[in-house]
Amino acid sequence: MAILAAGLLIVGSSNGIPARATARNTSLATAADTHGVAKFYFDSRTKLDGRSYLYSIDADGSHLRRVGPLGSQDPSLSLDGRRLAYEFQATDDFLGPRHLVVANIDGSGAHAITPTKSELAYTPAWSPDGRRILYGHGGGGPGTGVYVINADGRHRVRVPHTDEGTNPAWYPNGRRLAYVVGLDPCCKAYSINLDGRSKVPIRGPSSIHGMDVSPDGRKVAFSAAAPNSTTKHYRSQIVVQDVVTGRVLQLTSTAGCALNPRWSPDGAVIFYPKCQRDSQDRAALGKSTLMSIRPESGAKPTAVFPRQLDLFGLAILRTPPTVTPKPGASGSASPPTSSTGAPSQTTSTASEDSSSRTVPVAIAAVLLGLLAAAIGAMYRRLRTR
């Protein structure tokens, strides 16, 4: 379930596009500093305490598109870049039913994979192999916790010892997860095996939410309350914990909110939405910025692109893997592909090579035949003398 929803509210146009979102700004980002990101997916609200839409935007800040209906939030993307999962809230009732939806990456083909009218299902997370989805289930009490379900909606199982768990995140091995327990500002976090064993606390300055595990599985990033906050208005910072040593490092010290961190595909930086405050210390509408920061002491955050967007939940679409030609190869840098997208056999090249060898062989055979005939004729003449 989206936490701190009031912290990142937006004003939108009548068609649901966030304010200033339709304008295309000149980007400052380059291919070198996108760190393997093709697009960012995020949810954004159009009115105070209202439901949200899902959007995608290119890594350079261009081509903003709506990909989810009113009520969609908390996006998660499969690692193969083909499918999108999100939480859907059917009404304006914050405590009303929510269910999970799986769709194509462009939002088409959307279908529910959890019950739509009687349950609370929120914060989905795709497994590394793209076959299963973790999510938080229930509003408290017996049966609540982190569940895992097949991407087709079958075989739903509760992860043992995850009571009141939400915001789950997979470790790269697909056998362990991190998750949050409770509602802000009292949240705690743990990591645990998928079978419910080896439960270990994840420690931060204060309340924790928005978990994400680094691509190498060695660090966990999360958003946590600032340790010295003296205002009644919620503030949060980006924090990283080393899984092996337990060392905790607070990366940001913003006066606003730093929320829902996500590791870049190469593990070099952490992306996160940052909100700003107005003169009355309230979240300034239309003033949230997508930021990045390196997970090291003394690192300085930078804006990913110039435009400001009202964004909360965040997911990352990776760039497709690059095919590197073999040394000495000439012509096209990529091999021909079949209709299925797999590299096809270079039959035309092979047939051309075969044809080019056939001509000299045939000529040699004719010459050898003529030579043999000449030798035979000479032999017969000598015998008749």
PDB file of C-alpha atoms in Angstrom, residues 1-2 73-74 87-88 98-100 120-125 134-140 144-145 164-168 183:
ATOM      1  CA  MET A   1       0.000   0.000   0.000  1.00  0.00           C
ATOM      2  CA  ALA A   2       1.361   3.386  -0.849  1.00  0.00           C
ATOM      3  CA  GLN A  73       0.054   2.792  -8.390  1.00  0.00           C
ATOM      4  CA  ASP A  74       3.227   1.110  -7.096  1.00  0.00           C
ATOM      5  CA  GLU A  87      -1.613  -2.152  -7.423  1.00  0.00           C
ATOM      6  CA  PHE A  88      -5.103  -1.010  -8.350  1.00  0.00           C
ATOM      7  CA  ARG A  98      -7.040  -3.176  -3.707  1.00  0.00           C
ATOM      8  CA  HIS A  99      -5.874  -5.846  -6.100  1.00  0.00           C
ATOM      9  CA  LEU A 100      -2.879  -6.615  -8.277  1.00  0.00           C
ATOM     10  CA  LEU A 120      -6.142  -5.754   0.176  1.00  0.00           C
ATOM     11  CA  ALA A 121      -3.180  -6.546  -2.073  1.00  0.00           C
ATOM     12  CA  TYR A 122      -0.420  -4.009  -2.570  1.00  0.00           C
ATOM     13  CA  THR A 123       3.238  -3.241  -3.427  1.00  0.00           C
ATOM     14  CA  PRO A 124       4.001  -5.997  -5.985  1.00  0.00           C
ATOM     15  CA  ALA A 125       7.580  -7.050  -6.772  1.00  0.00           C
ATOM     16  CA  LEU A 134       5.752 -10.842  -4.012  1.00  0.00           C
ATOM     17  CA  TYR A 135       3.195  -8.522  -2.429  1.00  0.00           C
ATOM     18  CA  GLY A 136       1.736  -7.317   0.854  1.00  0.00           C
ATOM     19  CA  HIS A 137      -1.667  -8.766   1.764  1.00  0.00           C
ATOM     20  CA  GLY A 138      -4.343  -7.696   4.244  1.00  0.00           C
ATOM     21  CA  GLY A 139      -4.930  -4.804   6.597  1.00  0.00           C
ATOM     22  CA  GLY A 140      -3.748  -6.377   9.852  1.00  0.00           C
ATOM     23  CA  THR A 144      -1.802 -10.675   6.797  1.00  0.00           C
ATOM     24  CA  GLY A 145       1.780 -10.552   5.613  1.00  0.00           C
ATOM     25  CA  GLU A 164       1.831  -7.325   8.675  1.00  0.00           C
ATOM     26  CA  GLY A 165       4.560  -7.297   6.030  1.00  0.00           C
ATOM     27  CA  THR A 166       4.518  -5.026   3.002  1.00  0.00           C
ATOM     28  CA  ASN A 167       6.866  -3.336   0.495  1.00  0.00           C
ATOM     29  CA  PRO A 168       8.735  -6.591  -0.272  1.00  0.00           C
ATOM     30  CA  LEU A 183       2.572   1.571   9.208  1.00  0.00           C
TER      31      LEU A 183
END
